[in-house]
């Protein structure tokens, strides 16, 4: 399991000090980016190294508690590797371990040459933990 720390800044919140939901979605995506980079397969390197892109095809988020200015959120990333896809299960927790939100981000592997679906490269599959 990979963990990413995100702090809700003033600019991430509405006038009541509650995090604006698109900023939480962005924080979840950043957690996924950091996970990939940590595993040695950064999104920005994949097209040149493997000849594929991993565009997002779906996202789903459930919010259970508000995040407010100053909160430090730990976002965990659990990969879900398919044949032609990569999913990430994301959970945000406060300092006391309470769940704040959960999310699911799904990527499809497509050829850089023709944008057609193809198998996830073995090196990417291995790096992210095909278990």
Coordinates of C-alpha atoms in Angstrom, one line a residue:
X1 CA 0.0 0.0 0.0
X2 CA 1.3 3.5 -0.9
X3 CA 0.5 6.6 1.2
X4 CA 0.4 10.2 0.0
X5 CA 0.0 13.2 2.4
X6 CA -2.1 16.2 1.3
X7 CA -2.9 19.3 3.3
X8 CA -6.0 21.3 2.6
X9 CA -4.9 24.9 1.9
X10 CA -7.1 28.0 2.1
X11 CA -7.3 28.0 -1.7
X12 CA -8.6 24.5 -1.7
X13 CA -11.7 25.4 0.3
X14 CA -15.0 27.3 -0.1
X15 CA -15.8 30.4 1.9
X16 CA -16.9 28.1 4.8
X17 CA -13.5 26.5 5.0
X18 CA -14.6 23.1 3.6
X19 CA -12.6 21.6 0.8
X20 CA -14.1 22.1 -2.6
X21 CA -14.7 18.6 -4.0
X22 CA -12.8 19.0 -7.3
X23 CA -9.7 19.8 -5.3
X24 CA -10.1 16.5 -3.4
X25 CA -10.4 14.7 -6.7
X26 CA -7.2 16.4 -7.8
X27 CA -5.5 15.3 -4.6
X28 CA -6.6 11.7 -5.3
X29 CA -5.2 11.9 -8.8
X30 CA -1.9 13.4 -7.5
X31 CA -1.7 10.4 -5.0
X32 CA -2.0 8.1 -8.0
X33 CA 0.7 10.1 -9.9
X34 CA 3.1 9.9 -6.9
X35 CA 2.4 6.1 -6.6
X36 CA 3.3 5.6 -10.2
X37 CA 6.4 7.7 -9.9
X38 CA 7.4 5.9 -6.7
X39 CA 7.1 2.6 -8.6
X40 CA 9.4 3.9 -11.4
X41 CA 6.7 4.1 -14.1
X42 CA 5.8 7.8 -14.0
X43 CA 2.8 8.6 -16.2
X44 CA 4.9 11.2 -18.1
X45 CA 7.5 8.6 -19.0
X46 CA 5.2 5.8 -20.1
X47 CA 4.4 7.1 -23.7
X48 CA 8.0 7.3 -24.7
X49 CA 9.3 4.3 -22.9
X50 CA 6.4 1.9 -23.7
X51 CA 4.6 3.4 -26.6
X52 CA 1.2 3.6 -24.8
X53 CA -0.9 6.1 -22.9
X54 CA -3.0 5.4 -19.8
X55 CA -6.0 7.8 -20.1
X56 CA -8.6 7.9 -17.4
X57 CA -11.8 6.3 -18.5
X58 CA -13.8 6.5 -15.3
X59 CA -13.7 8.0 -11.8
X60 CA -16.0 7.5 -8.9
X61 CA -15.8 9.2 -5.5
X62 CA -17.8 9.0 -2.3
X63 CA -17.4 11.6 0.5
X64 CA -18.1 10.6 4.0
X65 CA -16.8 13.5 6.2
X66 CA -15.8 17.0 5.3
X67 CA -12.2 18.1 4.9
X68 CA -11.5 21.5 6.2
X69 CA -8.7 24.1 5.8
X70 CA -5.6 22.8 7.6
X71 CA -6.5 19.2 7.6
X72 CA -3.7 16.8 6.7
X73 CA -5.2 13.9 4.7
X74 CA -3.4 10.6 4.2
X75 CA -4.5 9.1 0.8
X76 CA -3.7 5.4 0.3
X77 CA -3.4 3.9 -3.1
X78 CA -4.2 0.3 -3.9
X79 CA -3.6 -0.8 -7.5
X80 CA -6.0 -3.0 -9.4
X81 CA -4.3 -4.4 -12.5
X82 CA -6.3 -5.7 -15.4
X83 CA -5.2 -7.1 -18.8
X84 CA -5.7 -3.7 -20.6
X85 CA -6.4 -1.5 -17.6
X86 CA -5.0 -0.1 -14.4
X87 CA -7.3 0.9 -11.5
X88 CA -6.5 2.7 -8.3
X89 CA -8.6 2.4 -5.2
X90 CA -8.0 5.5 -3.1
X91 CA -8.9 6.2 0.5
X92 CA -8.5 9.5 2.3
X93 CA -8.2 9.5 6.1
X94 CA -7.7 12.2 8.7
X95 CA -5.0 12.2 11.4
X96 CA -7.2 10.0 13.6
X97 CA -7.7 7.4 10.9
X98 CA -11.3 8.3 10.1
X99 CA -12.3 7.7 6.5
X100 CA -13.0 11.0 4.7
X101 CA -13.5 9.8 1.2
X102 CA -13.0 6.9 -1.1
X103 CA -12.4 6.9 -4.8
X104 CA -11.7 4.7 -7.8
X105 CA -9.7 5.9 -10.8
X106 CA -9.6 3.6 -13.9
X107 CA -7.1 3.9 -16.8
X108 CA -7.2 2.0 -20.0
X109 CA -4.0 1.2 -21.9
X110 CA -4.0 2.4 -25.5
X111 CA -1.4 2.4 -28.2
X112 CA 0.3 5.7 -28.7
X113 CA 0.3 5.0 -32.5
X114 CA -3.4 4.4 -33.0
X115 CA -5.2 4.9 -29.7
X116 CA -6.5 1.4 -29.7
X117 CA -6.7 -0.7 -26.5
X118 CA -3.8 -3.0 -25.9
X119 CA -2.3 -5.1 -23.1
X120 CA -0.6 -3.2 -20.2
X121 CA 3.2 -3.5 -20.7
X122 CA 4.6 -6.3 -18.5
X123 CA 7.2 -3.8 -17.0
X124 CA 4.3 -1.5 -15.9
X125 CA 2.3 -4.5 -14.6
X126 CA 5.3 -5.7 -12.6
X127 CA 6.2 -2.2 -11.3
X128 CA 2.7 -1.5 -9.9
X129 CA 2.4 -4.9 -8.3
X130 CA 0.3 -7.4 -10.3
X131 CA -0.6 -9.5 -7.3

